[in-house]
Amino acid sequence: MLELSNAQIGSWVAQFLLPLFRIAALLMSMPIIGTQLVPPRVRLYLALAITLVLAPTLGPMPLVEALSVRALLLIAEQILIGVMLGFVLQLFFQVFIVSGQLLAMQMGLGFASMVDPANGVSVPVLGQFFNMLVILLFLAMNGHLVVLEILTESFVTLPVGGGLSTNHLWEVASKLGWVLGAGLLLVLPAITALLVVNLAFGLMTRAAPQLNIFSIGFPLTLVLGLVIVWIGMADILAQYQIFVGESLAMLRELVGLR
């Protein structure tokens, strides 16, 4: 009769469960997969499948007793690492969403909103358009596979039980301020062009006070804004490559890869 000791059972459980918490935390918090578009059960099954593939290739896990304080601390550490990786990816997607919302407000399209199926909130249509565009580009260029590669390498650079460096985390967090600046730079040419259009309407109103600027300026600003967005689409791929390169480099720096 096969007999198993508590140490053997604990090692097998630790070999599978501790990596599962890191992988599941990333899948639950990252864009696309971690949104409401993917049911939680599907995300859990995907995390289990990835863990089954990665677990045999990982090194030995620390032996801990179930429900002990050290086991709970290790679980919290893995969840923290996974959530941080997903949070950096969320910031990358928010660059384009925020830029689309800023541009929509500037061109008078802020009233046209729709429910975001990923987050369940109402957002301007232009911001949702930028969001769907970035999602398609991210999947078409295998960005999700790069994220899985970084996740796999994180078990080498940040092994389970190895601890987290507070100074390292602070250095990475100090670089997250580029998000707002990147969103502004993305739409700065379009906003500048719309500002020139509004100044032109102001001069027209000053020169001809009897002109009803509201009946003419609003639809014309909207049409010109759409034309500016259409022209700006020619450079969206170059901007995407810059931002995705910075985001993936930040992910690698977060897990200790150089």
PDB file of C-alpha atoms in Angstrom:
ATOM      1  CA  MET A   1       0.000   0.000   0.000  1.00  0.00           C
ATOM      2  CA  LEU A   2       1.346   3.398  -0.995  1.00  0.00           C
ATOM      3  CA  GLU A   3       1.884   5.670   1.964  1.00  0.00           C
ATOM      4  CA  LEU A   4       2.537   9.379   1.648  1.00  0.00           C
ATOM      5  CA  SER A   5       3.967  11.542   4.373  1.00  0.00           C
ATOM      6  CA  ASN A   6       2.785  15.022   5.208  1.00  0.00           C
ATOM      7  CA  ALA A   7       6.048  16.442   3.869  1.00  0.00           C
ATOM      8  CA  GLN A   8       5.537  14.800   0.474  1.00  0.00           C
ATOM      9  CA  ILE A   9       1.957  16.010   0.190  1.00  0.00           C
ATOM     10  CA  GLY A  10       2.998  19.496   1.289  1.00  0.00           C
ATOM     11  CA  SER A  11       5.787  19.656  -1.295  1.00  0.00           C
ATOM     12  CA  TRP A  12       3.453  18.587  -4.093  1.00  0.00           C
ATOM     13  CA  VAL A  13       0.814  21.086  -3.072  1.00  0.00           C
ATOM     14  CA  ALA A  14       3.368  23.893  -2.755  1.00  0.00           C
ATOM     15  CA  GLN A  15       4.874  23.035  -6.140  1.00  0.00           C
ATOM     16  CA  PHE A  16       1.508  23.660  -7.778  1.00  0.00           C
ATOM     17  CA  LEU A  17      -0.453  26.086  -5.600  1.00  0.00           C
ATOM     18  CA  LEU A  18       2.163  28.794  -4.963  1.00  0.00           C
ATOM     19  CA  PRO A  19       2.829  29.446  -8.686  1.00  0.00           C
ATOM     20  CA  LEU A  20      -0.925  29.254  -9.301  1.00  0.00           C
ATOM     21  CA  PHE A  21      -1.570  32.290  -7.109  1.00  0.00           C
ATOM     22  CA  ARG A  22       0.923  34.428  -9.061  1.00  0.00           C
ATOM     23  CA  ILE A  23      -0.406  33.313 -12.445  1.00  0.00           C
ATOM     24  CA  ALA A  24      -4.047  33.692 -11.441  1.00  0.00           C
ATOM     25  CA  ALA A  25      -3.427  37.164  -9.969  1.00  0.00           C
ATOM     26  CA  LEU A  26      -1.909  38.300 -13.265  1.00  0.00           C
ATOM     27  CA  LEU A  27      -4.741  36.867 -15.358  1.00  0.00           C
ATOM     28  CA  MET A  28      -7.358  38.412 -13.073  1.00  0.00           C
ATOM     29  CA  SER A  29      -5.818  41.914 -13.201  1.00  0.00           C
ATOM     30  CA  MET A  30      -4.349  42.257 -16.698  1.00  0.00           C
ATOM     31  CA  PRO A  31      -6.248  43.857 -19.610  1.00  0.00           C
ATOM     32  CA  ILE A  32      -8.266  41.791 -22.118  1.00  0.00           C
ATOM     33  CA  ILE A  33      -8.219  38.538 -20.120  1.00  0.00           C
ATOM     34  CA  GLY A  34      -8.834  40.203 -16.763  1.00  0.00           C
ATOM     35  CA  THR A  35     -11.896  42.156 -17.899  1.00  0.00           C
ATOM     36  CA  GLN A  36     -15.587  41.285 -17.761  1.00  0.00           C
ATOM     37  CA  LEU A  37     -15.368  40.022 -21.349  1.00  0.00           C
ATOM     38  CA  VAL A  38     -13.796  36.804 -20.038  1.00  0.00           C
ATOM     39  CA  PRO A  39     -15.780  34.937 -17.342  1.00  0.00           C
ATOM     40  CA  PRO A  40     -13.896  34.295 -14.063  1.00  0.00           C
ATOM     41  CA  ARG A  41     -14.301  30.543 -14.551  1.00  0.00           C
ATOM     42  CA  VAL A  42     -12.505  30.710 -17.900  1.00  0.00           C
ATOM     43  CA  ARG A  43      -9.703  32.763 -16.342  1.00  0.00           C
ATOM     44  CA  LEU A  44      -9.354  30.192 -13.567  1.00  0.00           C
ATOM     45  CA  TYR A  45      -9.201  27.312 -16.045  1.00  0.00           C
ATOM     46  CA  LEU A  46      -6.574  29.181 -18.051  1.00  0.00           C
ATOM     47  CA  ALA A  47      -4.515  29.804 -14.903  1.00  0.00           C
ATOM     48  CA  LEU A  48      -4.729  26.106 -14.015  1.00  0.00           C
ATOM     49  CA  ALA A  49      -3.615  25.097 -17.524  1.00  0.00           C
ATOM     50  CA  ILE A  50      -0.631  27.475 -17.487  1.00  0.00           C
ATOM     51  CA  THR A  51       0.357  26.277 -14.008  1.00  0.00           C
ATOM     52  CA  LEU A  52       0.232  22.632 -15.093  1.00  0.00           C
ATOM     53  CA  VAL A  53       2.631  23.446 -17.919  1.00  0.00           C
ATOM     54  CA  LEU A  54       5.015  25.596 -15.868  1.00  0.00           C
ATOM     55  CA  ALA A  55       5.070  23.697 -12.562  1.00  0.00           C
ATOM     56  CA  PRO A  56       7.372  20.840 -13.731  1.00  0.00           C
ATOM     57  CA  THR A  57       9.915  23.346 -15.071  1.00  0.00           C
ATOM     58  CA  LEU A  58      10.149  25.425 -11.906  1.00  0.00           C
ATOM     59  CA  GLY A  59      12.616  24.868  -9.135  1.00  0.00           C
ATOM     60  CA  PRO A  60      11.754  23.383  -5.755  1.00  0.00           C
ATOM     61  CA  MET A  61       9.288  25.390  -3.720  1.00  0.00           C
ATOM     62  CA  PRO A  62       9.732  26.160  -0.008  1.00  0.00           C
ATOM     63  CA  LEU A  63       8.185  23.594   2.286  1.00  0.00           C
ATOM     64  CA  VAL A  64       5.498  25.172   4.414  1.00  0.00           C
ATOM     65  CA  GLU A  65       2.638  23.886   6.494  1.00  0.00           C
ATOM     66  CA  ALA A  66      -0.864  24.527   5.257  1.00  0.00           C
ATOM     67  CA  LEU A  67      -2.604  27.523   6.859  1.00  0.00           C
ATOM     68  CA  SER A  68       0.535  28.595   8.638  1.00  0.00           C
ATOM     69  CA  VAL A  69       1.583  32.232   8.841  1.00  0.00           C
ATOM     70  CA  ARG A  70       4.516  31.658   6.476  1.00  0.00           C
ATOM     71  CA  ALA A  71       2.255  29.983   3.922  1.00  0.00           C
ATOM     72  CA  LEU A  72      -0.158  32.908   4.015  1.00  0.00           C
ATOM     73  CA  LEU A  73       2.713  35.369   3.603  1.00  0.00           C
ATOM     74  CA  LEU A  74       4.011  33.444   0.581  1.00  0.00           C
ATOM     75  CA  ILE A  75       0.537  33.439  -0.966  1.00  0.00           C
ATOM     76  CA  ALA A  76       0.198  37.191  -0.391  1.00  0.00           C
ATOM     77  CA  GLU A  77       3.620  37.723  -1.966  1.00  0.00           C
ATOM     78  CA  GLN A  78       2.658  35.806  -5.122  1.00  0.00           C
ATOM     79  CA  ILE A  79      -0.637  37.667  -5.424  1.00  0.00           C
ATOM     80  CA  LEU A  80       1.186  40.998  -5.035  1.00  0.00           C
ATOM     81  CA  ILE A  81       3.657  40.160  -7.807  1.00  0.00           C
ATOM     82  CA  GLY A  82       0.902  39.077 -10.198  1.00  0.00           C
ATOM     83  CA  VAL A  83      -1.246  42.138  -9.489  1.00  0.00           C
ATOM     84  CA  MET A  84       1.724  44.478 -10.018  1.00  0.00           C
ATOM     85  CA  LEU A  85       2.424  42.956 -13.432  1.00  0.00           C
ATOM     86  CA  GLY A  86      -1.230  43.320 -14.407  1.00  0.00           C
ATOM     87  CA  PHE A  87      -1.324  46.906 -13.110  1.00  0.00           C
ATOM     88  CA  VAL A  88       1.570  47.956 -15.370  1.00  0.00           C
ATOM     89  CA  LEU A  89      -0.263  46.497 -18.369  1.00  0.00           C
ATOM     90  CA  GLN A  90      -3.430  48.318 -17.338  1.00  0.00           C
ATOM     91  CA  LEU A  91      -1.508  51.605 -17.327  1.00  0.00           C
ATOM     92  CA  PHE A  92      -0.341  50.972 -20.889  1.00  0.00           C
ATOM     93  CA  PHE A  93      -3.915  50.526 -22.119  1.00  0.00           C
ATOM     94  CA  GLN A  94      -5.117  53.526 -20.125  1.00  0.00           C
ATOM     95  CA  VAL A  95      -2.700  55.760 -22.064  1.00  0.00           C
ATOM     96  CA  PHE A  96      -4.777  55.351 -25.220  1.00  0.00           C
ATOM     97  CA  ILE A  97      -8.126  55.406 -23.426  1.00  0.00           C
ATOM     98  CA  VAL A  98      -7.330  58.676 -21.635  1.00  0.00           C
ATOM     99  CA  SER A  99      -5.965  60.228 -24.827  1.00  0.00           C
ATOM    100  CA  GLY A 100      -9.157  59.301 -26.686  1.00  0.00           C
ATOM    101  CA  GLN A 101     -11.304  60.809 -23.936  1.00  0.00           C
ATOM    102  CA  LEU A 102      -9.287  64.036 -23.916  1.00  0.00           C
ATOM    103  CA  LEU A 103      -9.615  64.359 -27.667  1.00  0.00           C
ATOM    104  CA  ALA A 104     -13.349  63.615 -27.558  1.00  0.00           C
ATOM    105  CA  MET A 105     -13.910  66.353 -24.974  1.00  0.00           C
ATOM    106  CA  GLN A 106     -11.894  68.853 -27.002  1.00  0.00           C
ATOM    107  CA  MET A 107     -13.772  68.228 -30.249  1.00  0.00           C
ATOM    108  CA  GLY A 108     -17.227  68.236 -28.651  1.00  0.00           C
ATOM    109  CA  LEU A 109     -17.806  64.508 -28.896  1.00  0.00           C
ATOM    110  CA  GLY A 110     -17.877  63.930 -25.163  1.00  0.00           C
ATOM    111  CA  PHE A 111     -21.657  63.612 -25.152  1.00  0.00           C
ATOM    112  CA  ALA A 112     -21.445  60.542 -27.420  1.00  0.00           C
ATOM    113  CA  SER A 113     -20.764  57.774 -24.914  1.00  0.00           C
ATOM    114  CA  MET A 114     -21.279  54.044 -24.778  1.00  0.00           C
ATOM    115  CA  VAL A 115     -21.023  51.348 -22.162  1.00  0.00           C
ATOM    116  CA  ASP A 116     -17.570  49.805 -22.005  1.00  0.00           C
ATOM    117  CA  PRO A 117     -18.213  46.025 -21.965  1.00  0.00           C
ATOM    118  CA  ALA A 118     -14.825  45.407 -20.365  1.00  0.00           C
ATOM    119  CA  ASN A 119     -15.294  47.650 -17.315  1.00  0.00           C
ATOM    120  CA  GLY A 120     -19.066  48.191 -17.262  1.00  0.00           C
ATOM    121  CA  VAL A 121     -18.857  52.000 -17.218  1.00  0.00           C
ATOM    122  CA  SER A 122     -19.924  54.663 -19.703  1.00  0.00           C
ATOM    123  CA  VAL A 123     -17.021  56.148 -21.692  1.00  0.00           C
ATOM    124  CA  PRO A 124     -16.761  58.402 -24.760  1.00  0.00           C
ATOM    125  CA  VAL A 125     -16.964  56.574 -28.064  1.00  0.00           C
ATOM    126  CA  LEU A 126     -13.565  57.827 -29.191  1.00  0.00           C
ATOM    127  CA  GLY A 127     -11.887  56.457 -26.079  1.00  0.00           C
ATOM    128  CA  GLN A 128     -13.572  53.092 -26.643  1.00  0.00           C
ATOM    129  CA  PHE A 129     -12.397  53.141 -30.262  1.00  0.00           C
ATOM    130  CA  PHE A 130      -8.805  53.679 -29.147  1.00  0.00           C
ATOM    131  CA  ASN A 131      -9.202  50.900 -26.583  1.00  0.00           C
ATOM    132  CA  MET A 132     -10.412  48.363 -29.161  1.00  0.00           C
ATOM    133  CA  LEU A 133      -7.660  49.438 -31.557  1.00  0.00           C
ATOM    134  CA  VAL A 134      -4.946  48.870 -28.958  1.00  0.00           C
ATOM    135  CA  ILE A 135      -6.420  45.498 -27.987  1.00  0.00           C
ATOM    136  CA  LEU A 136      -6.318  44.323 -31.605  1.00  0.00           C
ATOM    137  CA  LEU A 137      -2.753  45.579 -32.063  1.00  0.00           C
ATOM    138  CA  PHE A 138      -1.649  43.959 -28.810  1.00  0.00           C
ATOM    139  CA  LEU A 139      -3.056  40.570 -29.803  1.00  0.00           C
ATOM    140  CA  ALA A 140      -1.913  40.809 -33.434  1.00  0.00           C
ATOM    141  CA  MET A 141       1.690  41.459 -32.361  1.00  0.00           C
ATOM    142  CA  ASN A 142       1.644  38.607 -29.799  1.00  0.00           C
ATOM    143  CA  GLY A 143       1.898  40.928 -26.824  1.00  0.00           C
ATOM    144  CA  HIS A 144       0.073  38.364 -24.675  1.00  0.00           C
ATOM    145  CA  LEU A 145       2.776  35.803 -25.451  1.00  0.00           C
ATOM    146  CA  VAL A 146       5.475  38.264 -24.383  1.00  0.00           C
ATOM    147  CA  VAL A 147       3.627  38.798 -21.102  1.00  0.00           C
ATOM    148  CA  LEU A 148       3.520  35.033 -20.518  1.00  0.00           C
ATOM    149  CA  GLU A 149       7.238  34.852 -21.258  1.00  0.00           C
ATOM    150  CA  ILE A 150       7.972  37.575 -18.704  1.00  0.00           C
ATOM    151  CA  LEU A 151       5.733  35.787 -16.197  1.00  0.00           C
ATOM    152  CA  THR A 152       7.659  32.549 -16.717  1.00  0.00           C
ATOM    153  CA  GLU A 153      11.027  34.270 -16.285  1.00  0.00           C
ATOM    154  CA  SER A 154       9.784  35.986 -13.134  1.00  0.00           C
ATOM    155  CA  PHE A 155       9.896  32.641 -11.308  1.00  0.00           C
ATOM    156  CA  VAL A 156      13.679  32.673 -11.906  1.00  0.00           C
ATOM    157  CA  THR A 157      14.402  36.301 -11.035  1.00  0.00           C
ATOM    158  CA  LEU A 158      11.738  36.499  -8.297  1.00  0.00           C
ATOM    159  CA  PRO A 159      11.567  32.938  -6.941  1.00  0.00           C
ATOM    160  CA  VAL A 160       8.828  31.928  -4.574  1.00  0.00           C
ATOM    161  CA  GLY A 161       9.968  32.784  -1.069  1.00  0.00           C
ATOM    162  CA  GLY A 162      12.788  34.993  -2.325  1.00  0.00           C
ATOM    163  CA  GLY A 163      11.191  38.168  -1.008  1.00  0.00           C
ATOM    164  CA  LEU A 164      10.589  41.532  -2.636  1.00  0.00           C
ATOM    165  CA  SER A 165      12.996  44.431  -2.577  1.00  0.00           C
ATOM    166  CA  THR A 166      11.247  47.579  -1.373  1.00  0.00           C
ATOM    167  CA  ASN A 167      13.835  49.828  -3.006  1.00  0.00           C
ATOM    168  CA  HIS A 168      13.388  48.037  -6.327  1.00  0.00           C
ATOM    169  CA  LEU A 169       9.614  48.413  -6.186  1.00  0.00           C
ATOM    170  CA  TRP A 170       9.946  52.098  -5.325  1.00  0.00           C
ATOM    171  CA  GLU A 171      12.232  52.684  -8.329  1.00  0.00           C
ATOM    172  CA  VAL A 172       9.700  51.086 -10.665  1.00  0.00           C
ATOM    173  CA  ALA A 173       6.761  52.950  -9.100  1.00  0.00           C
ATOM    174  CA  SER A 174       8.570  56.272  -9.538  1.00  0.00           C
ATOM    175  CA  LYS A 175       8.616  55.692 -13.303  1.00  0.00           C
ATOM    176  CA  LEU A 176       4.857  55.191 -13.624  1.00  0.00           C
ATOM    177  CA  GLY A 177       4.233  58.915 -13.947  1.00  0.00           C
ATOM    178  CA  TRP A 178       4.987  58.709 -17.663  1.00  0.00           C
ATOM    179  CA  VAL A 179       1.430  57.475 -18.273  1.00  0.00           C
ATOM    180  CA  LEU A 180      -0.310  60.841 -18.074  1.00  0.00           C
ATOM    181  CA  GLY A 181       2.467  62.545 -20.002  1.00  0.00           C
ATOM    182  CA  ALA A 182       2.350  59.867 -22.701  1.00  0.00           C
ATOM    183  CA  GLY A 183      -1.407  60.242 -23.043  1.00  0.00           C
ATOM    184  CA  LEU A 184      -1.050  64.005 -23.465  1.00  0.00           C
ATOM    185  CA  LEU A 185       1.756  63.696 -26.017  1.00  0.00           C
ATOM    186  CA  LEU A 186      -0.298  61.215 -28.021  1.00  0.00           C
ATOM    187  CA  VAL A 187      -3.116  63.694 -28.650  1.00  0.00           C
ATOM    188  CA  LEU A 188      -1.179  66.955 -28.347  1.00  0.00           C
ATOM    189  CA  PRO A 189      -1.017  67.565 -32.132  1.00  0.00           C
ATOM    190  CA  ALA A 190      -4.771  66.967 -32.510  1.00  0.00           C
ATOM    191  CA  ILE A 191      -5.612  69.163 -29.513  1.00  0.00           C
ATOM    192  CA  THR A 192      -3.363  71.919 -30.876  1.00  0.00           C
ATOM    193  CA  ALA A 193      -5.097  71.749 -34.264  1.00  0.00           C
ATOM    194  CA  LEU A 194      -8.518  71.943 -32.618  1.00  0.00           C
ATOM    195  CA  LEU A 195      -7.326  74.896 -30.549  1.00  0.00           C
ATOM    196  CA  VAL A 196      -6.407  76.722 -33.762  1.00  0.00           C
ATOM    197  CA  VAL A 197      -9.884  75.948 -35.118  1.00  0.00           C
ATOM    198  CA  ASN A 198     -11.535  77.358 -31.977  1.00  0.00           C
ATOM    199  CA  LEU A 199      -9.375  80.486 -32.189  1.00  0.00           C
ATOM    200  CA  ALA A 200     -10.462  80.924 -35.790  1.00  0.00           C
ATOM    201  CA  PHE A 201     -14.100  80.722 -34.736  1.00  0.00           C
ATOM    202  CA  GLY A 202     -13.416  83.284 -32.047  1.00  0.00           C
ATOM    203  CA  LEU A 203     -11.984  85.700 -34.610  1.00  0.00           C
ATOM    204  CA  MET A 204     -15.009  85.099 -36.852  1.00  0.00           C
ATOM    205  CA  THR A 205     -17.350  85.918 -33.987  1.00  0.00           C
ATOM    206  CA  ARG A 206     -15.383  89.085 -33.247  1.00  0.00           C
ATOM    207  CA  ALA A 207     -15.438  90.188 -36.879  1.00  0.00           C
ATOM    208  CA  ALA A 208     -19.106  89.301 -37.485  1.00  0.00           C
ATOM    209  CA  PRO A 209     -21.102  89.427 -34.210  1.00  0.00           C
ATOM    210  CA  GLN A 210     -24.351  88.680 -36.028  1.00  0.00           C
ATOM    211  CA  LEU A 211     -22.998  85.257 -37.021  1.00  0.00           C
ATOM    212  CA  ASN A 212     -24.518  82.441 -34.941  1.00  0.00           C
ATOM    213  CA  ILE A 213     -21.290  80.711 -33.989  1.00  0.00           C
ATOM    214  CA  PHE A 214     -23.020  77.950 -32.024  1.00  0.00           C
ATOM    215  CA  SER A 215     -24.992  76.675 -34.997  1.00  0.00           C
ATOM    216  CA  ILE A 216     -21.934  76.735 -37.252  1.00  0.00           C
ATOM    217  CA  GLY A 217     -18.962  76.184 -34.962  1.00  0.00           C
ATOM    218  CA  PHE A 218     -20.150  73.069 -33.145  1.00  0.00           C
ATOM    219  CA  PRO A 219     -20.810  70.827 -36.192  1.00  0.00           C
ATOM    220  CA  LEU A 220     -17.778  72.190 -38.024  1.00  0.00           C
ATOM    221  CA  THR A 221     -15.526  71.538 -35.022  1.00  0.00           C
ATOM    222  CA  LEU A 222     -16.894  68.013 -34.818  1.00  0.00           C
ATOM    223  CA  VAL A 223     -16.259  67.338 -38.513  1.00  0.00           C
ATOM    224  CA  LEU A 224     -12.780  68.845 -38.414  1.00  0.00           C
ATOM    225  CA  GLY A 225     -12.018  66.824 -35.286  1.00  0.00           C
ATOM    226  CA  LEU A 226     -12.954  63.599 -37.057  1.00  0.00           C
ATOM    227  CA  VAL A 227     -10.748  64.595 -40.004  1.00  0.00           C
ATOM    228  CA  ILE A 228      -7.848  65.272 -37.619  1.00  0.00           C
ATOM    229  CA  VAL A 229      -8.356  61.858 -35.968  1.00  0.00           C
ATOM    230  CA  TRP A 230      -8.403  60.213 -39.395  1.00  0.00           C
ATOM    231  CA  ILE A 231      -5.132  61.922 -40.342  1.00  0.00           C
ATOM    232  CA  GLY A 232      -3.586  61.007 -36.982  1.00  0.00           C
ATOM    233  CA  MET A 233      -4.343  57.320 -37.543  1.00  0.00           C
ATOM    234  CA  ALA A 234      -1.411  57.236 -39.976  1.00  0.00           C
ATOM    235  CA  ASP A 235       1.013  57.582 -37.043  1.00  0.00           C
ATOM    236  CA  ILE A 236      -0.821  55.476 -34.451  1.00  0.00           C
ATOM    237  CA  LEU A 237       1.281  52.364 -35.110  1.00  0.00           C
ATOM    238  CA  ALA A 238       4.551  54.182 -34.455  1.00  0.00           C
ATOM    239  CA  GLN A 239       3.155  55.627 -31.212  1.00  0.00           C
ATOM    240  CA  TYR A 240       1.880  52.201 -30.186  1.00  0.00           C
ATOM    241  CA  GLN A 241       5.287  50.600 -30.720  1.00  0.00           C
ATOM    242  CA  ILE A 242       6.958  53.224 -28.533  1.00  0.00           C
ATOM    243  CA  PHE A 243       4.478  52.865 -25.678  1.00  0.00           C
ATOM    244  CA  VAL A 244       4.322  49.065 -25.758  1.00  0.00           C
ATOM    245  CA  GLY A 245       8.121  48.922 -25.781  1.00  0.00           C
ATOM    246  CA  GLU A 246       8.282  51.118 -22.666  1.00  0.00           C
ATOM    247  CA  SER A 247       5.554  49.108 -20.922  1.00  0.00           C
ATOM    248  CA  LEU A 248       7.175  45.728 -21.593  1.00  0.00           C
ATOM    249  CA  ALA A 249      10.564  47.136 -20.557  1.00  0.00           C
ATOM    250  CA  MET A 250       8.967  48.283 -17.296  1.00  0.00           C
ATOM    251  CA  LEU A 251       7.515  44.796 -16.815  1.00  0.00           C
ATOM    252  CA  ARG A 252      10.958  43.268 -17.255  1.00  0.00           C
ATOM    253  CA  GLU A 253      12.464  45.757 -14.836  1.00  0.00           C
ATOM    254  CA  LEU A 254       9.731  44.990 -12.328  1.00  0.00           C
ATOM    255  CA  VAL A 255      10.580  41.284 -12.269  1.00  0.00           C
ATOM    256  CA  GLY A 256      14.317  41.986 -12.198  1.00  0.00           C
ATOM    257  CA  LEU A 257      15.182  41.281 -15.852  1.00  0.00           C
ATOM    258  CA  ARG A 258      17.744  43.496 -17.559  1.00  0.00           C
TER     259      ARG A 258
END
